[in-house]
Coordinates of N, CA, C and O in Angstrom, one line a residue:
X27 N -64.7 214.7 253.6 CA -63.5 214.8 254.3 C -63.5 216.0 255.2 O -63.5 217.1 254.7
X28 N -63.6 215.8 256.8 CA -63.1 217.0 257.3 C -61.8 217.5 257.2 O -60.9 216.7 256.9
X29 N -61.6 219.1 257.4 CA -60.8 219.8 257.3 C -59.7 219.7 258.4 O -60.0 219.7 259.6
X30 N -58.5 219.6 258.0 CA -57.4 219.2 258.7 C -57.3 219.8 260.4 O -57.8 220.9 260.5
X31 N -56.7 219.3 261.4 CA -56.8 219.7 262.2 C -56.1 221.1 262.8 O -56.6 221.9 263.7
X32 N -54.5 221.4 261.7 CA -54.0 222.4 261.4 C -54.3 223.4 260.7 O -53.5 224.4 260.7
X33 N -55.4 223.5 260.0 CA -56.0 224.2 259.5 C -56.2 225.5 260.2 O -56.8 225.5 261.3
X34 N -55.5 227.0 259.2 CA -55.7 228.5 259.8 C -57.1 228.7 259.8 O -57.9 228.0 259.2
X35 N -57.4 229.9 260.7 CA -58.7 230.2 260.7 C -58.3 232.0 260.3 O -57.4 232.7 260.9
X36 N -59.2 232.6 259.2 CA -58.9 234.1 258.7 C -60.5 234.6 258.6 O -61.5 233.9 258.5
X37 N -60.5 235.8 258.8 CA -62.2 236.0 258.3 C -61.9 235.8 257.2 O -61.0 235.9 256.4
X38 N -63.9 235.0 257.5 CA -64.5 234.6 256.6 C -64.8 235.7 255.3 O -63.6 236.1 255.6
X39 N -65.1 236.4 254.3 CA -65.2 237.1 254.0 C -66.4 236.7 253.1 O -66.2 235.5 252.7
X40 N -67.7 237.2 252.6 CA -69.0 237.1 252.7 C -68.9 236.4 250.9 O -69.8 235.6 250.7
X41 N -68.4 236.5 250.2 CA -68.6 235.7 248.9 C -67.0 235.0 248.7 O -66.0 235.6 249.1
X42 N -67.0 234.3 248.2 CA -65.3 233.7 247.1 C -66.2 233.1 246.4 O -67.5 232.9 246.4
X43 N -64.5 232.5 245.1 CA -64.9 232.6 244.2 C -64.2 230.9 243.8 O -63.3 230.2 244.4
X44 N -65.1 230.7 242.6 CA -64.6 229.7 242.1 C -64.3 229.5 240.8 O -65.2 229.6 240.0
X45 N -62.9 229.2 240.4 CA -62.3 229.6 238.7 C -62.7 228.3 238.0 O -62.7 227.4 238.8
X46 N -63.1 228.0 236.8 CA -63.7 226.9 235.9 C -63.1 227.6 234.6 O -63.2 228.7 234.2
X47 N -62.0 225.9 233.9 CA -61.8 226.6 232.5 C -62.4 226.4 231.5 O -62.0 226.6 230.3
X48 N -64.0 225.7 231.9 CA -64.9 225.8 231.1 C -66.5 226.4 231.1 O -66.8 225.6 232.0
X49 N -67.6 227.1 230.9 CA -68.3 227.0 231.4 C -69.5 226.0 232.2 O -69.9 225.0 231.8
X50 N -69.9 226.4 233.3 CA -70.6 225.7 234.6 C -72.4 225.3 233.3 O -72.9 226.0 232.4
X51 N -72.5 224.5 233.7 CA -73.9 223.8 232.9 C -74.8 225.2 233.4 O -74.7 225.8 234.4
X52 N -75.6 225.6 232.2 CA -76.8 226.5 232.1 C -78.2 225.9 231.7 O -78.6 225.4 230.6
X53 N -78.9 226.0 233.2 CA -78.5 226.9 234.1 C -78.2 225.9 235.2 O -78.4 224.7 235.3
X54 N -77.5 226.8 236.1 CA -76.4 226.2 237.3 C -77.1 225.5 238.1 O -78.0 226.1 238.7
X55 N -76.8 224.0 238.3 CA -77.3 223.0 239.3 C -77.1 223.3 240.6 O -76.1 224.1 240.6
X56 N -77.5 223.2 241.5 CA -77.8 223.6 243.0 C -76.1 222.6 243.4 O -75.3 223.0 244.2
X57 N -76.0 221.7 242.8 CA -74.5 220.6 243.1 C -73.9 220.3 241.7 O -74.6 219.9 240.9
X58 N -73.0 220.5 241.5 CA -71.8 220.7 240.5 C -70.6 219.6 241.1 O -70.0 219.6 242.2
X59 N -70.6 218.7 240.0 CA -69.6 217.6 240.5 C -68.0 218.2 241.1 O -67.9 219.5 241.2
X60 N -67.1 217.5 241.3 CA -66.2 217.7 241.8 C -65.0 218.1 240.9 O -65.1 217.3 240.0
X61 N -63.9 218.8 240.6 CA -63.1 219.2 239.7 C -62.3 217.8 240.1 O -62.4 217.3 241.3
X62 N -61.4 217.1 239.0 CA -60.4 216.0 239.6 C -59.3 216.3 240.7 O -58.6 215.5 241.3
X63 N -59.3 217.4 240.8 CA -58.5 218.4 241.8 C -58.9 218.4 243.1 O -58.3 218.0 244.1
X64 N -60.2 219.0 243.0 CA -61.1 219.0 244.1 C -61.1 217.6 244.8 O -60.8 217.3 246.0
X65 N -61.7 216.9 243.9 CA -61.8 215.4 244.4 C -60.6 214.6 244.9 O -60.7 213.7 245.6
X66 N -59.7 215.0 244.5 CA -58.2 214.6 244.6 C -57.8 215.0 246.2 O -57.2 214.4 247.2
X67 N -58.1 216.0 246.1 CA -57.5 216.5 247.7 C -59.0 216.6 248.6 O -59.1 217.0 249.8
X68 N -59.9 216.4 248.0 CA -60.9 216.4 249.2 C -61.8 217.3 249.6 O -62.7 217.0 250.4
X69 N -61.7 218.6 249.0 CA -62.1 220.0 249.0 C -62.5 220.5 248.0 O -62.2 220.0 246.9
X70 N -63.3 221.7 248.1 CA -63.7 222.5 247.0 C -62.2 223.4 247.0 O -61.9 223.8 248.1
X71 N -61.3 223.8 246.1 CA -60.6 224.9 246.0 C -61.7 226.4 245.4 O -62.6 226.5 244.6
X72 N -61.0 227.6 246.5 CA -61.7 228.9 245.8 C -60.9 229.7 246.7 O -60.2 229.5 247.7
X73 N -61.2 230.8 246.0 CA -60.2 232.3 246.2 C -61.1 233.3 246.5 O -62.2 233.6 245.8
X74 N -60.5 234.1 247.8 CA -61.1 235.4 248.0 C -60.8 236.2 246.4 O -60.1 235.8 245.5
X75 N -61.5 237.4 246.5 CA -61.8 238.5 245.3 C -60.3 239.0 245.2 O -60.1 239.0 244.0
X76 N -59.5 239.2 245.8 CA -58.1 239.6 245.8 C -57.2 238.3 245.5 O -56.0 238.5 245.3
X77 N -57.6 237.3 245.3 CA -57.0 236.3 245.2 C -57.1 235.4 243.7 O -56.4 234.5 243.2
X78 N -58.6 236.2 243.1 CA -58.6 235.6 241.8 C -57.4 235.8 240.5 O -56.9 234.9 239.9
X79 N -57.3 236.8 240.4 CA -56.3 237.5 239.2 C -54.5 236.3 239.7 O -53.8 236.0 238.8
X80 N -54.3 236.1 240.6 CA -52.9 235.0 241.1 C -53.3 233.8 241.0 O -52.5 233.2 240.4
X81 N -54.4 232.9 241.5 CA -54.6 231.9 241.1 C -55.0 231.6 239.7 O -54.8 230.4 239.4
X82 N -55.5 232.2 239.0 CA -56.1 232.2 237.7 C -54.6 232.3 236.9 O -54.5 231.7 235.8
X83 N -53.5 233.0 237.4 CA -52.5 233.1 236.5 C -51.6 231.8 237.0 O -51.3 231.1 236.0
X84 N -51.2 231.4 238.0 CA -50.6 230.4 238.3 C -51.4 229.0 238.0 O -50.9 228.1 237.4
X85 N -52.6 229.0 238.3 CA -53.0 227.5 237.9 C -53.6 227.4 236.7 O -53.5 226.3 236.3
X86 N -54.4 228.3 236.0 CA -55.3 228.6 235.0 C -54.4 229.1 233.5 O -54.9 228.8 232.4
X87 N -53.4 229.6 233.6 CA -52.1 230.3 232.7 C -52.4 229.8 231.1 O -52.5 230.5 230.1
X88 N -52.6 228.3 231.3 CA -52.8 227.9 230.0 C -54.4 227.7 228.8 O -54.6 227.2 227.7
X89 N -55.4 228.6 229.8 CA -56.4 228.5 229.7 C -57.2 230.4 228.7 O -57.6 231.5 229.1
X90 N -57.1 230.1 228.0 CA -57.6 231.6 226.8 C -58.9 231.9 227.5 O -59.3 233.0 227.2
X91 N -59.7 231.4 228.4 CA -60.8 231.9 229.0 C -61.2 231.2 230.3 O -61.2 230.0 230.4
X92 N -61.7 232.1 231.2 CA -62.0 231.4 232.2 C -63.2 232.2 233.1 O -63.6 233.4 233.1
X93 N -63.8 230.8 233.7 CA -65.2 231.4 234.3 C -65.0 231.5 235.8 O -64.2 230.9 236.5
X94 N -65.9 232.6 236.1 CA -65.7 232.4 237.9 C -67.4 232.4 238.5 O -68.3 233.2 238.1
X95 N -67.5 231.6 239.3 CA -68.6 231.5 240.1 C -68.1 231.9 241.4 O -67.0 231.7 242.0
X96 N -69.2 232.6 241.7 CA -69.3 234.0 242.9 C -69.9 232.7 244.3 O -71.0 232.2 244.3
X97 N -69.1 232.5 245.2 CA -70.0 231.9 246.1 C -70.6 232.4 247.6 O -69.7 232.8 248.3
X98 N -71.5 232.3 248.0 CA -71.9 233.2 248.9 C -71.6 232.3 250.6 O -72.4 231.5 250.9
X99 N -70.9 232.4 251.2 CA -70.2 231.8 252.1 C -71.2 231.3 253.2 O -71.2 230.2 253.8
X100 N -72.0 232.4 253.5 CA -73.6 232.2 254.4 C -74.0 230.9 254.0 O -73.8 229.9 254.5
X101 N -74.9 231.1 252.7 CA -75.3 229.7 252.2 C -74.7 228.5 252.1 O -75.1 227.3 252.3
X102 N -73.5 228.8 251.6 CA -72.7 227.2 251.7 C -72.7 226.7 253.2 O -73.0 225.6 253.5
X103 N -72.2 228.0 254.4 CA -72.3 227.3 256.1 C -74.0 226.5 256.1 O -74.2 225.3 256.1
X104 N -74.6 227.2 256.0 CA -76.2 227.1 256.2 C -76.7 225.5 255.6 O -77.6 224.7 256.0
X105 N -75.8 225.2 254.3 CA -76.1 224.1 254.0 C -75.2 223.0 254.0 O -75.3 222.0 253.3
X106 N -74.4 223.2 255.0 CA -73.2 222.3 256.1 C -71.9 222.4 255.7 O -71.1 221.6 256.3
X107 N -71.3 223.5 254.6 CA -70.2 223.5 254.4 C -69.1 224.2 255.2 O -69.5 225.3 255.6
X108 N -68.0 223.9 255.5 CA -67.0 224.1 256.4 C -65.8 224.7 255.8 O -65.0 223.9 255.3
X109 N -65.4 226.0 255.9 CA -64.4 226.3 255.6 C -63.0 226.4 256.2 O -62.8 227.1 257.2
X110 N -62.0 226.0 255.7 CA -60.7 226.1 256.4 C -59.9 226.7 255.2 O -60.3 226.7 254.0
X111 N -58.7 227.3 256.0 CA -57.3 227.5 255.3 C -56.1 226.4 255.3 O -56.0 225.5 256.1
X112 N -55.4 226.6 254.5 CA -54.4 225.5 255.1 C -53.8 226.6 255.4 O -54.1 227.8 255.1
X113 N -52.5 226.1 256.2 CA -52.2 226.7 257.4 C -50.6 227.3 256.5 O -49.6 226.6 256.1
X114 N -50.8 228.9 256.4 CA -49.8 229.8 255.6 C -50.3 230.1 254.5 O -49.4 230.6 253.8
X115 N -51.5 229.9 253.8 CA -51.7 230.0 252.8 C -53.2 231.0 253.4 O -54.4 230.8 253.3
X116 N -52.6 231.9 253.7 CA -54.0 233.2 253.8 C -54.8 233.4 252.5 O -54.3 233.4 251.3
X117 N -56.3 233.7 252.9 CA -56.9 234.1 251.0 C -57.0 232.7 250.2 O -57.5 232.7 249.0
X118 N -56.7 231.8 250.6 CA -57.3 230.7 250.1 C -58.3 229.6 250.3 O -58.0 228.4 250.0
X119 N -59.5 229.9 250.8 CA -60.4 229.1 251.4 C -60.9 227.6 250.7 O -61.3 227.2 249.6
X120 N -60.6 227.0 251.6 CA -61.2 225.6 251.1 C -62.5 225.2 251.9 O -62.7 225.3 253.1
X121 N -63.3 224.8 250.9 CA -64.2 224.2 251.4 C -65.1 222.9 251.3 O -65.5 222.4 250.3
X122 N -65.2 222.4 252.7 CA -65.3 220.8 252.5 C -66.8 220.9 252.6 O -67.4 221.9 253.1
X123 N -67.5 219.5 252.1 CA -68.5 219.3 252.5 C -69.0 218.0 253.7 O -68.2 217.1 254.1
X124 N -70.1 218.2 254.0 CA -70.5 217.6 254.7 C -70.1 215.9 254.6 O -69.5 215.3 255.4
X125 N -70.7 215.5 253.0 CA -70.7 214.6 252.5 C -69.6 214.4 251.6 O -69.7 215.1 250.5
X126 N -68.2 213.4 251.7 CA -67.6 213.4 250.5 C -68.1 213.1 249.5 O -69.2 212.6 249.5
X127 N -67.4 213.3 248.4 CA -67.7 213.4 247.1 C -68.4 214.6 246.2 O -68.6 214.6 245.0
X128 N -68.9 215.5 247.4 CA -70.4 216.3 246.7 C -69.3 217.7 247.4 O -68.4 217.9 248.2
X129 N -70.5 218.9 246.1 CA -70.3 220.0 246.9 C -71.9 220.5 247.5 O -72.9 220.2 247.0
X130 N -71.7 221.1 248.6 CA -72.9 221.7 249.3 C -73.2 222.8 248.1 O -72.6 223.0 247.0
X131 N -74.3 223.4 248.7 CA -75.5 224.3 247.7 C -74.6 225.0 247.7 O -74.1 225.1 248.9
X132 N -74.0 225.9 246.7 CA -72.8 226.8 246.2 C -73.4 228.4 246.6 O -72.6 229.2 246.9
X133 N -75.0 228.7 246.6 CA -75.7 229.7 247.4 C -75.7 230.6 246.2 O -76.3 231.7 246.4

């Protein structure tokens, strides 16, 4: 799914992150299926570093532990992923892939 046409544009900022309320398969596949969320709306959901500690309490609240994967934004571009904002929601990067259904090399 490309990214909406309204979609903000903010710097990019060189890693985000991505919250899991379970741990990611060890060791980490280069492609990690889709959260039903993710797949649901079309996007990878992930949060700048300033943005983990509020999303993790708002969506994550009911979860006693949680993982975060560090993603390196270079490599996800490099291996065709596209990032947008939706539009008023600064610090929340979404990222689409090339190909629905998949995530690009997470980097």
């Amino acid at each position: 799914m490309a990214p909406p046409a309204d979609s903000a544009t903010y710097p990019l900022p060189a890693l985000v992150y991505k919250i899991l309320p379970a741990p990611a398969p060890d060791p980490l596949p280069v492609a990690l299926p889709l959260s039903a969320l993710d797949a649901q709306d079309g996007f990878v959901h992930l949060s700048t570093a300033a943005q983990v500690p509020t999303t993790a309490a708002l969506f994550f609240a009911e979860c006693t532990a949680l993982w975060v994967l560090q993603v390196d934004t270079a490599r996800t571009r490099a291996a065709g992923g596209v990032y947008a904002w939706a539009a008023g929601m600064p610090g929340c990067p979404h990222l689409y892939a090339a190909e629905d259904g998949r995530w690009v090399d997470l980097g």
